[in-house]
Amino acid sequence: MSCKTDTGKLTEINGRQIPIDSTLAETDSIATFVEPYRNRINEVLDSTLAYAPNPLLLKDGERTSSMGNLMADIVFEQAAPIFNSRSGKDLDFVVLNAGGVRSIISEGNVSARNAYEVMPFENYIEVVELSGSAARQLIDFVAKSSRRHPVSGIRIVTDKNRSLESVNIQGQPFDENRNYYVATSDYLVNGGPSVGFFDEIISITETDYLIRNAIIDYFKKVDTLKAVADDRIKQLN
């Protein structure tokens, strides 16, 4: 006699979609176990961190938005000292993508939950070093875009056809003969939704800082959120 093990062979896999909706009954034992954790999370997320005297919107300006401007300014303010401490260099400007700003902030109390609504993704702030020519390509991409890509630390003026008229970075005229340090999201550095954002990167400095955490930290240190859709990107008629 001999022992034989029939391991069998997989011949078919069947699958079906199981909808998760209100028709599913709650399991009491699981609900009871989860409840204190859920209550604590909601308590933290809904605690007031700041106040918005006016709504911060996504489409309230011709080329910019109050919500996009706030987010770009937060990234600049929170990331600049980290970048300086790690590299000894100063941050020049910020460029984010319009699709990365996912919600408005309504007038009234502002909480950590608002930060999760605005930035639901696990995106980190990274600083890329670009040559002057690569920086010009990036700026030209932002200038010609039909979307309101958030920027900070830079002012772009275009003609009616969205060709560059002038560019100022930190109050100084753009200089194609020098390198620039640009803060953005690791999503864009790694390819993002468009090839046009970052080409020919010289170096990358990681901050290990989630954009969402930067937003929450900013909310905690200010009393009132102030942002408007200004002319940091302006198109001449």
JSON list of N, CA and C in Angstrom, two decimals, residues 3 28 32 49 60 98 106 118 120 154-155 160 165 183 186 211 222 233 235:
[
{"chain": "A", "resi": 3, "resn": "CYS", "atom": "N", "xyz": [0.73, 5.75, 0.17]},
{"chain": "A", "resi": 3, "resn": "CYS", "atom": "CA", "xyz": [-0.10, 6.93, 0.45]},
{"chain": "A", "resi": 3, "resn": "CYS", "atom": "C", "xyz": [0.05, 7.92, -0.68]},
{"chain": "A", "resi": 28, "resn": "ASP", "atom": "N", "xyz": [-24.27, 43.13, 16.10]},
{"chain": "A", "resi": 28, "resn": "ASP", "atom": "CA", "xyz": [-24.24, 43.84, 17.37]},
{"chain": "A", "resi": 28, "resn": "ASP", "atom": "C", "xyz": [-22.89, 43.74, 18.07]},
{"chain": "A", "resi": 32, "resn": "THR", "atom": "N", "xyz": [-20.62, 46.99, 18.90]},
{"chain": "A", "resi": 32, "resn": "THR", "atom": "CA", "xyz": [-20.29, 47.34, 20.28]},
{"chain": "A", "resi": 32, "resn": "THR", "atom": "C", "xyz": [-18.79, 47.48, 20.47]},
{"chain": "A", "resi": 49, "resn": "LEU", "atom": "N", "xyz": [-10.74, 73.61, 15.06]},
{"chain": "A", "resi": 49, "resn": "LEU", "atom": "CA", "xyz": [-9.34, 74.03, 15.03]},
{"chain": "A", "resi": 49, "resn": "LEU", "atom": "C", "xyz": [-9.18, 75.48, 14.62]},
{"chain": "A", "resi": 60, "resn": "ASP", "atom": "N", "xyz": [-13.90, 80.35, -7.64]},
{"chain": "A", "resi": 60, "resn": "ASP", "atom": "CA", "xyz": [-14.34, 81.72, -7.43]},
{"chain": "A", "resi": 60, "resn": "ASP", "atom": "C", "xyz": [-13.45, 82.76, -8.09]},
{"chain": "A", "resi": 98, "resn": "ALA", "atom": "N", "xyz": [-4.82, 71.00, -9.65]},
{"chain": "A", "resi": 98, "resn": "ALA", "atom": "CA", "xyz": [-6.19, 71.38, -9.31]},
{"chain": "A", "resi": 98, "resn": "ALA", "atom": "C", "xyz": [-6.98, 70.18, -8.79]},
{"chain": "A", "resi": 106, "resn": "SER", "atom": "N", "xyz": [-16.60, 75.44, 4.01]},
{"chain": "A", "resi": 106, "resn": "SER", "atom": "CA", "xyz": [-17.74, 76.34, 4.20]},
{"chain": "A", "resi": 106, "resn": "SER", "atom": "C", "xyz": [-17.46, 77.36, 5.30]},
{"chain": "A", "resi": 118, "resn": "VAL", "atom": "N", "xyz": [-10.75, 68.01, 2.13]},
{"chain": "A", "resi": 118, "resn": "VAL", "atom": "CA", "xyz": [-9.97, 68.77, 1.14]},
{"chain": "A", "resi": 118, "resn": "VAL", "atom": "C", "xyz": [-8.87, 67.91, 0.55]},
{"chain": "A", "resi": 120, "resn": "PRO", "atom": "N", "xyz": [-8.07, 64.03, 0.75]},
{"chain": "A", "resi": 120, "resn": "PRO", "atom": "CA", "xyz": [-8.33, 62.66, 1.21]},
{"chain": "A", "resi": 120, "resn": "PRO", "atom": "C", "xyz": [-7.22, 61.68, 0.87]},
{"chain": "A", "resi": 154, "resn": "ILE", "atom": "N", "xyz": [4.83, 82.69, -6.38]},
{"chain": "A", "resi": 154, "resn": "ILE", "atom": "CA", "xyz": [5.08, 83.03, -7.77]},
{"chain": "A", "resi": 154, "resn": "ILE", "atom": "C", "xyz": [3.91, 83.83, -8.32]},
{"chain": "A", "resi": 155, "resn": "ARG", "atom": "N", "xyz": [4.20, 84.75, -9.24]},
{"chain": "A", "resi": 155, "resn": "ARG", "atom": "CA", "xyz": [3.14, 85.49, -9.94]},
{"chain": "A", "resi": 155, "resn": "ARG", "atom": "C", "xyz": [3.38, 85.35, -11.44]},
{"chain": "A", "resi": 160, "resn": "LYS", "atom": "N", "xyz": [-3.60, 87.33, -23.74]},
{"chain": "A", "resi": 160, "resn": "LYS", "atom": "CA", "xyz": [-4.94, 86.77, -23.90]},
{"chain": "A", "resi": 160, "resn": "LYS", "atom": "C", "xyz": [-4.91, 85.34, -24.44]},
{"chain": "A", "resi": 165, "resn": "GLU", "atom": "N", "xyz": [3.84, 86.53, -20.30]},
{"chain": "A", "resi": 165, "resn": "GLU", "atom": "CA", "xyz": [4.23, 87.94, -20.40]},
{"chain": "A", "resi": 165, "resn": "GLU", "atom": "C", "xyz": [5.31, 88.26, -19.38]},
{"chain": "A", "resi": 183, "resn": "ALA", "atom": "N", "xyz": [8.10, 73.15, -4.25]},
{"chain": "A", "resi": 183, "resn": "ALA", "atom": "CA", "xyz": [7.38, 72.19, -3.41]},
{"chain": "A", "resi": 183, "resn": "ALA", "atom": "C", "xyz": [6.13, 71.73, -4.13]},
{"chain": "A", "resi": 186, "resn": "ASP", "atom": "N", "xyz": [4.16, 64.32, -3.83]},
{"chain": "A", "resi": 186, "resn": "ASP", "atom": "CA", "xyz": [4.88, 63.18, -4.38]},
{"chain": "A", "resi": 186, "resn": "ASP", "atom": "C", "xyz": [4.10, 62.53, -5.52]},
{"chain": "A", "resi": 211, "resn": "ILE", "atom": "N", "xyz": [0.55, 66.23, 3.11]},
{"chain": "A", "resi": 211, "resn": "ILE", "atom": "CA", "xyz": [-0.12, 67.51, 2.85]},
{"chain": "A", "resi": 211, "resn": "ILE", "atom": "C", "xyz": [-1.27, 67.70, 3.83]},
{"chain": "A", "resi": 222, "resn": "VAL", "atom": "N", "xyz": [-3.50, 78.87, 13.55]},
{"chain": "A", "resi": 222, "resn": "VAL", "atom": "CA", "xyz": [-4.15, 80.14, 13.19]},
{"chain": "A", "resi": 222, "resn": "VAL", "atom": "C", "xyz": [-5.55, 80.17, 13.78]},
{"chain": "A", "resi": 233, "resn": "ILE", "atom": "N", "xyz": [-2.04, 84.30, -10.72]},
{"chain": "A", "resi": 233, "resn": "ILE", "atom": "CA", "xyz": [-2.01, 83.91, -12.14]},
{"chain": "A", "resi": 233, "resn": "ILE", "atom": "C", "xyz": [-3.01, 84.84, -12.83]},
{"chain": "A", "resi": 235, "resn": "GLN", "atom": "N", "xyz": [-4.43, 86.71, -16.46]},
{"chain": "A", "resi": 235, "resn": "GLN", "atom": "CA", "xyz": [-4.48, 86.73, -17.92]},
{"chain": "A", "resi": 235, "resn": "GLN", "atom": "C", "xyz": [-4.94, 88.11, -18.38]}
]
